[in-house]
Short mmCIF file of C-alpha atoms in Angstrom, two decimals:
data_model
loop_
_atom_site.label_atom_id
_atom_site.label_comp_id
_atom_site.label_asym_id
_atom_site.label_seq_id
_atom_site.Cartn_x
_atom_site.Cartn_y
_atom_site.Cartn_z
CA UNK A 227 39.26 -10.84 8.07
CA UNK A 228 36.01 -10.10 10.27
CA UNK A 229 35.99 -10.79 13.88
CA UNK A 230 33.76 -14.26 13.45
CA UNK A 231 37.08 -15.73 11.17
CA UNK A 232 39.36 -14.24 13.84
CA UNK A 233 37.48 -15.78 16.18
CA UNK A 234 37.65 -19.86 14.27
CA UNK A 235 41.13 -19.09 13.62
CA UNK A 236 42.68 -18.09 17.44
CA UNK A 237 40.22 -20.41 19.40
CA UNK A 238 41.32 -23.46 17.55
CA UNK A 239 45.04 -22.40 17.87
CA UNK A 240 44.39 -22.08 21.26
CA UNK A 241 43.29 -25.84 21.81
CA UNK A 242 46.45 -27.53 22.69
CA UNK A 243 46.63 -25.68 25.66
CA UNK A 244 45.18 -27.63 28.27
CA UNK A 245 46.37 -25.65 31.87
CA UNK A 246 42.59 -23.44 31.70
CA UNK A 247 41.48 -24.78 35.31
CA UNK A 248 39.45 -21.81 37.11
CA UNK A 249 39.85 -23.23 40.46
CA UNK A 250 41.76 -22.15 43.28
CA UNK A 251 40.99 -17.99 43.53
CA UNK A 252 39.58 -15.76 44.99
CA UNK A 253 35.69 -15.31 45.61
CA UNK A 254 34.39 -12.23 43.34
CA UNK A 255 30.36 -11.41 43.12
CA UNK A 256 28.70 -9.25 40.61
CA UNK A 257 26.59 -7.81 43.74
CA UNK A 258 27.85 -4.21 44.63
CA UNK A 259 30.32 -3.52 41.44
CA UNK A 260 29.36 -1.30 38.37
CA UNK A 261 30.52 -4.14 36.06
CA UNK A 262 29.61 -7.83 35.19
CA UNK A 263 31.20 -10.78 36.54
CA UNK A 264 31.85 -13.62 38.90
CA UNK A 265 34.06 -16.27 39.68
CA UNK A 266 31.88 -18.78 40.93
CA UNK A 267 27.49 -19.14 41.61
CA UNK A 268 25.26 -19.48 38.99
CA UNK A 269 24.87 -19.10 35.69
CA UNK A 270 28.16 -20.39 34.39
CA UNK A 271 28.39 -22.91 31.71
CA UNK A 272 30.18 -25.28 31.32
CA UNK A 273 31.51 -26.72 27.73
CA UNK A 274 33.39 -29.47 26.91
CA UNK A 275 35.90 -30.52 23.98
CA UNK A 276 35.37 -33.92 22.54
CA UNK A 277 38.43 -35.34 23.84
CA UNK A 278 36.61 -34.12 27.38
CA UNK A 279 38.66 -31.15 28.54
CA UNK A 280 37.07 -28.38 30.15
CA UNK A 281 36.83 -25.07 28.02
CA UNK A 282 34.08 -22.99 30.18
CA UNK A 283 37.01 -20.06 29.57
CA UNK A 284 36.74 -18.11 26.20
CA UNK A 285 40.21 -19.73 25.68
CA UNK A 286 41.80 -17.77 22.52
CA UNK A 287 45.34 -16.15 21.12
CA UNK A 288 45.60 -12.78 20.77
CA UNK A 289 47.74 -13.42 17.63
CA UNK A 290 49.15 -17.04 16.16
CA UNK A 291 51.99 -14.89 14.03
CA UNK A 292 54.97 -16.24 16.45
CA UNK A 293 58.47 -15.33 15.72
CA UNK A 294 59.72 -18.73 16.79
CA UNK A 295 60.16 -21.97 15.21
CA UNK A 296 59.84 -24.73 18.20
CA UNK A 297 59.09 -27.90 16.24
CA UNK A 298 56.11 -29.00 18.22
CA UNK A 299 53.81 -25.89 17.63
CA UNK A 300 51.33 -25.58 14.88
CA UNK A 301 51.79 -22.01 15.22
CA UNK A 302 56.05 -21.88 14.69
CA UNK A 303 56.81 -19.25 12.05
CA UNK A 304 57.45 -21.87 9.40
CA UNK A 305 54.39 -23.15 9.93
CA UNK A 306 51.81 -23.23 6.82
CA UNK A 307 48.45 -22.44 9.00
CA UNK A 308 46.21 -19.42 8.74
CA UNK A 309 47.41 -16.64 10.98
CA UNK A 310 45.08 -13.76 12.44
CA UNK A 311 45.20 -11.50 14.81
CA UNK A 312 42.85 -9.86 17.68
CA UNK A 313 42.94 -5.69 18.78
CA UNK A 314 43.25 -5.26 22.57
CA UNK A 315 39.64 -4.09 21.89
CA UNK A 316 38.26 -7.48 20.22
CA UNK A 317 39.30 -9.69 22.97
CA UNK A 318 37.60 -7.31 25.54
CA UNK A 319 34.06 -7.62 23.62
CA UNK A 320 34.14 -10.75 23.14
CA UNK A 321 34.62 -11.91 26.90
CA UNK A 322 32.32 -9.00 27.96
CA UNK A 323 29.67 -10.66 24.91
CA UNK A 324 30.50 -14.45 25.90
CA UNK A 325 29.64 -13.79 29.60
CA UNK A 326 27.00 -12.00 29.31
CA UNK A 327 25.44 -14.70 27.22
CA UNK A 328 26.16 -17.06 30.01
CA UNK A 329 28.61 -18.92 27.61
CA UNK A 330 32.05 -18.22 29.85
CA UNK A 331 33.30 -17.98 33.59
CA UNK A 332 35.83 -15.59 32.53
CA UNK A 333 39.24 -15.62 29.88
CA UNK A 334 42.32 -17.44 29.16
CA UNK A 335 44.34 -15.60 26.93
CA UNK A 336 47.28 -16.83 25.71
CA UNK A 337 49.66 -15.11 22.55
CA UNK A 338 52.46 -16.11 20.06
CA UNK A 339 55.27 -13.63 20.14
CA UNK A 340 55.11 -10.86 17.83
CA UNK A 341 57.74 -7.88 17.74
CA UNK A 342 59.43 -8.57 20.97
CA UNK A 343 58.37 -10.69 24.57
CA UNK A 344 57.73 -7.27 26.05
CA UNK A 345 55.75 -5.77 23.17
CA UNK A 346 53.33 -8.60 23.22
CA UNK A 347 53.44 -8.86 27.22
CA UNK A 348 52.13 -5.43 26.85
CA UNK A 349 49.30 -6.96 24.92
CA UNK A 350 48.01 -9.67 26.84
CA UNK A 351 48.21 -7.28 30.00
CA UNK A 352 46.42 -4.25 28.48
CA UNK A 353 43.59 -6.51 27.59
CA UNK A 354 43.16 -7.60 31.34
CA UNK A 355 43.45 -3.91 32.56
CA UNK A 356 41.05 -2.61 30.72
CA UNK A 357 38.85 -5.62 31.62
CA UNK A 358 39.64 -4.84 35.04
CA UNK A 359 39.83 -0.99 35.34
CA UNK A 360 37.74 0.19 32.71
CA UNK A 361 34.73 -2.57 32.60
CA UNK A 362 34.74 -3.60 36.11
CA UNK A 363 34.89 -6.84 35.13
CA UNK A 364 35.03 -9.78 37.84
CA UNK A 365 35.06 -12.34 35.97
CA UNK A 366 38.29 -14.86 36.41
CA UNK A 367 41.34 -14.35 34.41
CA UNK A 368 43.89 -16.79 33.38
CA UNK A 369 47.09 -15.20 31.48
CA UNK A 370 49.64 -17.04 29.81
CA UNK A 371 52.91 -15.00 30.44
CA UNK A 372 55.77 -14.51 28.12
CA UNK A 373 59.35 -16.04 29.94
CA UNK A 374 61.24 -13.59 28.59
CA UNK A 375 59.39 -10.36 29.28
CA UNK A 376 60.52 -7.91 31.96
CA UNK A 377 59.77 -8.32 35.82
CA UNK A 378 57.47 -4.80 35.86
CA UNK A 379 55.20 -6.15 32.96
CA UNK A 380 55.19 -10.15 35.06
CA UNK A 381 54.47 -8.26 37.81
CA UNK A 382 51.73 -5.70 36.82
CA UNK A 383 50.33 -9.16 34.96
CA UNK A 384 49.71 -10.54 38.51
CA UNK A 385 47.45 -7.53 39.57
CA UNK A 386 44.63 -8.53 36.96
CA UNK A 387 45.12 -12.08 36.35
CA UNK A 388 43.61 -14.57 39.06
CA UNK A 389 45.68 -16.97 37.66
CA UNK A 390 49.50 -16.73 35.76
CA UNK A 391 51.27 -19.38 33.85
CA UNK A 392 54.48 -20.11 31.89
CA UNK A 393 54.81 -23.14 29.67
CA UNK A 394 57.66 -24.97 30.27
CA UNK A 395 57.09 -26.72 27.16
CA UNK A 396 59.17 -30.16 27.63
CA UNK A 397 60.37 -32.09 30.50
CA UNK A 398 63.53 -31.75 29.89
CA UNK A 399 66.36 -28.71 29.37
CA UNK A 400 68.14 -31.69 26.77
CA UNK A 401 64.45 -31.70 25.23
CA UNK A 402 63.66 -27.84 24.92
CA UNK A 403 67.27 -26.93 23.44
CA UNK A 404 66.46 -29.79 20.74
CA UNK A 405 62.92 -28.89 20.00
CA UNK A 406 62.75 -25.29 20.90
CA UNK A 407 66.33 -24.29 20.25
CA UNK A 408 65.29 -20.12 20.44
CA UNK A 409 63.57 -21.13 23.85
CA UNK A 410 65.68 -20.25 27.03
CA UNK A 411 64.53 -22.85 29.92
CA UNK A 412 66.69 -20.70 32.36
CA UNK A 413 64.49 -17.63 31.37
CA UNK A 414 61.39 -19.82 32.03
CA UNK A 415 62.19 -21.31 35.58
CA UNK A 416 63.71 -17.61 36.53
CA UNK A 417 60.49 -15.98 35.79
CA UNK A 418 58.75 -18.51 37.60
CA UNK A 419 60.78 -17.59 40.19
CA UNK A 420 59.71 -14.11 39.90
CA UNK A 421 56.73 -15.03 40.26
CA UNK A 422 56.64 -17.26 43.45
CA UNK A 423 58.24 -14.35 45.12
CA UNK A 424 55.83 -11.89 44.42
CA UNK A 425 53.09 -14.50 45.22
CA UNK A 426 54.31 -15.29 48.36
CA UNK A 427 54.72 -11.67 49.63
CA UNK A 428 50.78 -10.99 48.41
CA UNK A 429 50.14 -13.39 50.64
CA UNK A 430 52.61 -12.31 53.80
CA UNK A 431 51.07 -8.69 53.01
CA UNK A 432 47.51 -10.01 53.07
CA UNK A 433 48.14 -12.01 56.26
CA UNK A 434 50.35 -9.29 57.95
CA UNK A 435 47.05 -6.76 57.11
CA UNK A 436 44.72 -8.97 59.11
CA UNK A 437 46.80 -9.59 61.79
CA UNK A 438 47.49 -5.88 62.32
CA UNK A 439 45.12 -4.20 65.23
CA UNK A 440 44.36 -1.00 64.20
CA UNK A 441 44.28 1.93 67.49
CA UNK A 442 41.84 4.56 66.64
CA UNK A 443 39.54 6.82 68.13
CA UNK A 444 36.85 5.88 70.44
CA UNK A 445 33.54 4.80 68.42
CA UNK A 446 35.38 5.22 65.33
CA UNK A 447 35.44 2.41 62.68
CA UNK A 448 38.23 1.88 61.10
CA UNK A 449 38.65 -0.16 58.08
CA UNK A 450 42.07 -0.64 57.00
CA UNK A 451 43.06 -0.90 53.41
CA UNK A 452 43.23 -4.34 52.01
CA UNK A 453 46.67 -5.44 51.00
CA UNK A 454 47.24 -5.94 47.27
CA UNK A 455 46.70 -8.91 45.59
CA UNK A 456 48.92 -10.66 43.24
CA UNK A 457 47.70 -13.97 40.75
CA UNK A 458 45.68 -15.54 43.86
CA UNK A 459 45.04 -18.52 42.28
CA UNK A 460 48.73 -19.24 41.75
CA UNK A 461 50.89 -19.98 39.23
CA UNK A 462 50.69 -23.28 36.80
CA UNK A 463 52.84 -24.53 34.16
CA UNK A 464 51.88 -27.20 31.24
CA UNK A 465 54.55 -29.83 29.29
CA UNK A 466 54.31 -31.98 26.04
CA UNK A 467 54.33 -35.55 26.96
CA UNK A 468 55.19 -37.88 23.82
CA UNK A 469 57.05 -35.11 21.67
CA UNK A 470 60.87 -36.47 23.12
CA UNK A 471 61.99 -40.06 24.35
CA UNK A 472 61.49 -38.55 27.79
CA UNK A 473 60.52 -40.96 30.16
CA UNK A 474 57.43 -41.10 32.98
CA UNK A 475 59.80 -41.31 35.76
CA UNK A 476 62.06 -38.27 34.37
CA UNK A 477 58.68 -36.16 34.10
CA UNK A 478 57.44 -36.65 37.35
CA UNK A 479 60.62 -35.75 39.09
CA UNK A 480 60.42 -32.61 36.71
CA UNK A 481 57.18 -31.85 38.38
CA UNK A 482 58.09 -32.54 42.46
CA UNK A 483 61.14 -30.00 41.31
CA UNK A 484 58.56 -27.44 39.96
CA UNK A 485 55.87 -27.91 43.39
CA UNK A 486 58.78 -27.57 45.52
CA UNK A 487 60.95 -24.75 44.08
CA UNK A 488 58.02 -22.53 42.99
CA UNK A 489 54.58 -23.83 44.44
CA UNK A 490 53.15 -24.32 41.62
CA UNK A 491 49.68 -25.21 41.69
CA UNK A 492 49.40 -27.08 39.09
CA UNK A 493 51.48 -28.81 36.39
CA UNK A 494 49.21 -30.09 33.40
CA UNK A 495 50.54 -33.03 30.97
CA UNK A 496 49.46 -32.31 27.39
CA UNK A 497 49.72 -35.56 24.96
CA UNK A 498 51.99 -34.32 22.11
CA UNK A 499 49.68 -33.90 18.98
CA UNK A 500 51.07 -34.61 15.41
CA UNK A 501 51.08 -31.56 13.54
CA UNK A 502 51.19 -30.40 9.43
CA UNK A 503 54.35 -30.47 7.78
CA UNK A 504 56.28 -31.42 10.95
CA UNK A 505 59.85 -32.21 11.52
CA UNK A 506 61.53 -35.68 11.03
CA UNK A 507 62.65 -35.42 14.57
CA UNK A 508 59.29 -35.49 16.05
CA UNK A 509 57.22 -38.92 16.76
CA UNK A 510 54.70 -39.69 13.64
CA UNK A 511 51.93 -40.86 16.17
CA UNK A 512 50.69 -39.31 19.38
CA UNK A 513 51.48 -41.14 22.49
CA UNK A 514 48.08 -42.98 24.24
CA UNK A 515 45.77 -40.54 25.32
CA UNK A 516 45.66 -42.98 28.76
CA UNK A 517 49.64 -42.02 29.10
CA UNK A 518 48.47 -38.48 29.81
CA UNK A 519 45.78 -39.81 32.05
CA UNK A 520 47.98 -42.15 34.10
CA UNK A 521 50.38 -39.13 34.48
CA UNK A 522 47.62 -37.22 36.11
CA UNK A 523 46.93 -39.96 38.08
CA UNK A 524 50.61 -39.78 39.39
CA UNK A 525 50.70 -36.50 39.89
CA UNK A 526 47.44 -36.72 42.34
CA UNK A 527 49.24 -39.04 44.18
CA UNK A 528 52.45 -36.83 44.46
CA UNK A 529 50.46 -34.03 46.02
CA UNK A 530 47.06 -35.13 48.01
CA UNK A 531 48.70 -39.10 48.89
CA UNK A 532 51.51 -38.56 50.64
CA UNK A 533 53.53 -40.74 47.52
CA UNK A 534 57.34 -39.28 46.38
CA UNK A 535 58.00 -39.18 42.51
CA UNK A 536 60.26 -41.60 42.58
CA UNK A 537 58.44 -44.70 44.13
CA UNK A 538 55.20 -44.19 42.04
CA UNK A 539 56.65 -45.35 39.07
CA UNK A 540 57.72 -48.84 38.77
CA UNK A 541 61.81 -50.14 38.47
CA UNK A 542 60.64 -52.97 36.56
CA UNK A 543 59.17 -50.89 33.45
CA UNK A 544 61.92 -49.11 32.03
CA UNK A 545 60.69 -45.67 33.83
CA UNK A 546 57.18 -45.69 32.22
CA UNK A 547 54.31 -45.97 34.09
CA UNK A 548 52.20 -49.20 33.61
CA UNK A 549 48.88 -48.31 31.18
CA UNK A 550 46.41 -51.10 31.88
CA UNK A 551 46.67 -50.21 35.96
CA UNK A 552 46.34 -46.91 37.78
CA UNK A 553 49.67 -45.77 38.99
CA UNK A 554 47.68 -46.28 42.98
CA UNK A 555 46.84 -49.71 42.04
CA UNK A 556 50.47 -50.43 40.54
CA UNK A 557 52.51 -49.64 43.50
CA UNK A 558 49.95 -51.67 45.61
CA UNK A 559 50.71 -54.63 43.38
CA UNK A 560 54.41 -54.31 43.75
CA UNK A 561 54.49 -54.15 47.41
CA UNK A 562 52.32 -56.56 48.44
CA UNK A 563 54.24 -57.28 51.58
CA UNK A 564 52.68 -53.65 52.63
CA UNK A 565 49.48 -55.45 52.76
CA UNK A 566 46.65 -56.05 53.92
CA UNK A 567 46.11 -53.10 55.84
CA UNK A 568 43.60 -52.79 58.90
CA UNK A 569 41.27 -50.12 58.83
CA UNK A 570 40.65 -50.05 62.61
CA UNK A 571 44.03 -49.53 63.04
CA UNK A 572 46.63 -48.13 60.26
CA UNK A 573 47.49 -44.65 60.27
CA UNK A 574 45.96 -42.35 57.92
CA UNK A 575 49.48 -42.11 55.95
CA UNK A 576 48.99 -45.60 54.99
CA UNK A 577 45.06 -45.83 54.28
CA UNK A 578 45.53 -43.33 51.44
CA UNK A 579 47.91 -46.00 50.12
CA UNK A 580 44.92 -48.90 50.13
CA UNK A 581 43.83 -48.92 46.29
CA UNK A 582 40.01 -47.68 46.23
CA UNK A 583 40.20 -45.38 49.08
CA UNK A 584 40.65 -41.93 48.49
CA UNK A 585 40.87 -39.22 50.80
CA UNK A 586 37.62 -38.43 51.91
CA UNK A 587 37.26 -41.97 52.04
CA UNK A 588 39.85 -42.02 54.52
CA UNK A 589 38.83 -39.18 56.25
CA UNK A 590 35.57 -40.74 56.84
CA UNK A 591 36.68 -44.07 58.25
CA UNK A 592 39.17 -42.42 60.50
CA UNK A 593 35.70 -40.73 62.08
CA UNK A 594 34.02 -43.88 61.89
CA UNK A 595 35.97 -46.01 63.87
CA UNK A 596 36.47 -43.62 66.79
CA UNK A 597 33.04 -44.38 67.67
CA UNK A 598 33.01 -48.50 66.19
CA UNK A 599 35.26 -50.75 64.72
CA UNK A 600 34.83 -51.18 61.07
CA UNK A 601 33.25 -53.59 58.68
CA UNK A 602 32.17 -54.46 55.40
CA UNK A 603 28.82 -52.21 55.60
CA UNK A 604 31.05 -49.44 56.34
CA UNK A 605 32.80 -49.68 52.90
CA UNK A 606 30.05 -49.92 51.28
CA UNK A 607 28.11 -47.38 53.05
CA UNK A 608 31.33 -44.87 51.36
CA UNK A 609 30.41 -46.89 47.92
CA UNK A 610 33.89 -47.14 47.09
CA UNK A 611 34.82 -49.71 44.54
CA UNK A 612 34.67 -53.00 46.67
CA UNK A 613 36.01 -55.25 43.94
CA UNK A 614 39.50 -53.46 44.37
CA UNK A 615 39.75 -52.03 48.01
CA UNK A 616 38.86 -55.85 49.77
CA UNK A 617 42.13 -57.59 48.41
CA UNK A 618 43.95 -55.07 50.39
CA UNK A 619 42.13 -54.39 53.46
CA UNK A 620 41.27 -56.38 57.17
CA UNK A 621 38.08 -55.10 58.76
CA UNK A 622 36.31 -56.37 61.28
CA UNK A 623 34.56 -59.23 59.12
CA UNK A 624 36.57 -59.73 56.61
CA UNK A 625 40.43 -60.82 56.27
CA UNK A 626 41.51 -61.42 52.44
CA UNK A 627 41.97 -65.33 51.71
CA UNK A 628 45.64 -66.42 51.06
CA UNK A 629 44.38 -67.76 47.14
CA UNK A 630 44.43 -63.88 46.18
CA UNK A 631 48.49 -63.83 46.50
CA UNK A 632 50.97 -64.00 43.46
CA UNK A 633 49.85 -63.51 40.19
CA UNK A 634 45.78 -64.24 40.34
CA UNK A 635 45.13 -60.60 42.31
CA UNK A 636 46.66 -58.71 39.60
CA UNK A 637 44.93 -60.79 37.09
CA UNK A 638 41.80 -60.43 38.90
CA UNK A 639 42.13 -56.53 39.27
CA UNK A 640 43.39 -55.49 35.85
CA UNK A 641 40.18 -54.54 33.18
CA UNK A 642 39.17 -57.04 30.75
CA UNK A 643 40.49 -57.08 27.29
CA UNK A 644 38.81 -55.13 25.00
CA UNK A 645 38.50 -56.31 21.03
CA UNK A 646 39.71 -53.85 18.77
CA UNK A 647 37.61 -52.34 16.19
CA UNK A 648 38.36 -53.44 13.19
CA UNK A 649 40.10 -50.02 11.91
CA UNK A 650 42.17 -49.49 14.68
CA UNK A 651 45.98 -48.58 14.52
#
């Protein structure tokens, strides 16, 4: 198999992995190294998959043999799909030849487990080190790390990789032992552990090193060493929504457990896909592609709005979060009695709670009306969506008439039906 069939084969079995953000690290420039590479400026591309997910990484396997069997993976070792299988060498020319035809920002590289976790651990790190220490390359790096390999190979991971991430696979540790029986979701949370830890003393070194005055001699200039760095763009983790009876509610509480016990930075939802030849005991249809993007939705609200997992989604619903309404607009619906909310007056806590406004919305107003109180041209000045924020809101001219109460605002606020083409499911 040449390297263009390798290439079709581990790029589309690379797909369903949606956690490829590049945000979040640290600032790299080409300027001043011997290599190529940056993290950010100009001449990145970006590309975009037709469901609309970002893919400006060369995002590709370095093998799809995997000696597992979870049920929801096209790549599981029972799996009838064409397997192939990059050198440590490959995957370095091809980033190095992607970048430097402006095509890539830099490489996610992800791996089904071949031999052992620590053999292919070995793998997936030797490709970034060489990247790193032999081609000078700046470039970012996103690794996807093997649970069960050993702490020395997570940890010399994190000296290449801007970013490091361990699927958790499902919601659930009921879900994974039914669906991924060989998977251990101990192993998984404990090397996320591992990980926070050594995150979080990169950073205590890096702050302790700039705190640090350095006594030297007169008209010398000293430059101390910088301290080490370790993943600085964090760790993320990703979970299939739809493949288990798992509910919204149950996977959002998943997530506030995985922000607060390892700072993650980011937890992505992927929609379970059907795949060939797939067990009875997975669903025969993917869930709505809008599930996913309500759950993201959620999630935003968990960490930038000040909302708790728990009161996002709705009691009334049977844990699922309502499709046809943002979850924002949702909770705004169900506690009407919150509302309306003055803008010249209510605390920032509960302006990120006004449906419309996000948060440099908010952050804008709360300038504004230090200097004036608010009105209507203000809003629409920030040319935030009028038709939803003004139900909720008192401003100077405006106070929301009494006729919008009970069942008529959500009416009013929900989209209009849409007729279904005529070959729809």
């Amino acid at each position: 198999m040449d390297l263009q069939q390798k290439l079709a084969v581990l790029a589309d079995a690379a797909k369903y992995d949606a956690s490829c953000a590049s945000s979040g690290t640290s600032q790299r420039s080409s300027v001043g190294g011997r290599g190529i590479g940056s993290t950010e400026g100009s001449g990145i591309c970006h590309s975009y998959a037709p469901d609309g997910r970002c893919i400006s990484l060369l995002k590709i396997l370095l093998t799809n043999f995997c000696q597992y069997d979870c049920l929801y993976c096209v790549n599981r070792v029972t799996s009838n799909v064409q397997r192939a299988r990059f050198t440590v060498d490959e995957v370095v020319a091809l980033t190095l030849d992607f970048y430097r035809r402006n095509c890539i920002e830099g490489l996610f590289l992800s791996s089904g487990i071949i031999q052992s976790p620590d053999y292919t651990m070995e793998q997936v790190v030797e490709v970034a080190r060489v990247l790193r220490e032999v081609h000078d390359f700046r470039g970012y790096i996103h690794l996807k790390t093997i649970p069960d390999a050993s702490p020395e190979l997570l940890q010399k991971a994190g000296r290449y990789a801007d970013r490091l991430s361990i699927n958790i696979e499902l919601p659930t540790l009921q879900g994974l032992e039914a669906l991924a029986p060989e998977k251990d979701g101990t192993a998984i949370r404990r090397s996320m552990a591992r990980l926070a830890v050594h995150i979080d003393d990169a950073k205590g070194a890096a702050r302790d090193s700039a705190a640090t005055s350095i006594v030297s001699m007169p008209k010398a200039t000293p430059k101390r060493a910088k301290a080490p760095k370790f993943a600085p763009a964090g760790q993320s983790t990703q979970m299939i929504v739809g493949a288990d009876a798992t509910d919204d509610a149950t996977i959002l509480s998943t997530s506030a457990n995985l922000y607060g016990a390892y700072r993650l930075r980011r937890v992505y939802y992927s929609a379970f896909s059907p795949i060939p030849d797939a067990s009875s005991a997975l669903p025969l249809k993917a869930p709505p592609m809008v599930r996913e993007h309500r759950l993201y939705q959620a999630d935003w609200l968990m960490r930038f709005y000040g909302f708790s997992h728990d009161e996002i989604v709705p009691t009334t619903q049977g844990g699922m979060l309502a499709l046809d309404v943002d979850p924002k607009l949702a909770w705004a619906l169900a506690h009407r009695e919150r509302f309306p909310v003055d803008l010249n007056a209510a605390p920032r806590e509960m302006l990120l709670r006004v449906p419309g406004l996000g948060v440099k919305a908010v952050d804008r107003l709360l300038i504004a009306r230090r200097v004036r109180r608010l009105g209507s041209s203000d809003l629409s000045r920030l040319h935030v969506p009028l038709k939803k924020v003004m139900p909720f809101v008192v401003l100077a001219d405006h106070r929301p008439a009494r006729a919008l109460d009970g069942d008529r605002l959500a009416a009013q606020l929900r989209p209009s039906p849409v007729q279904a083409a005529l070959f729809d499911n």
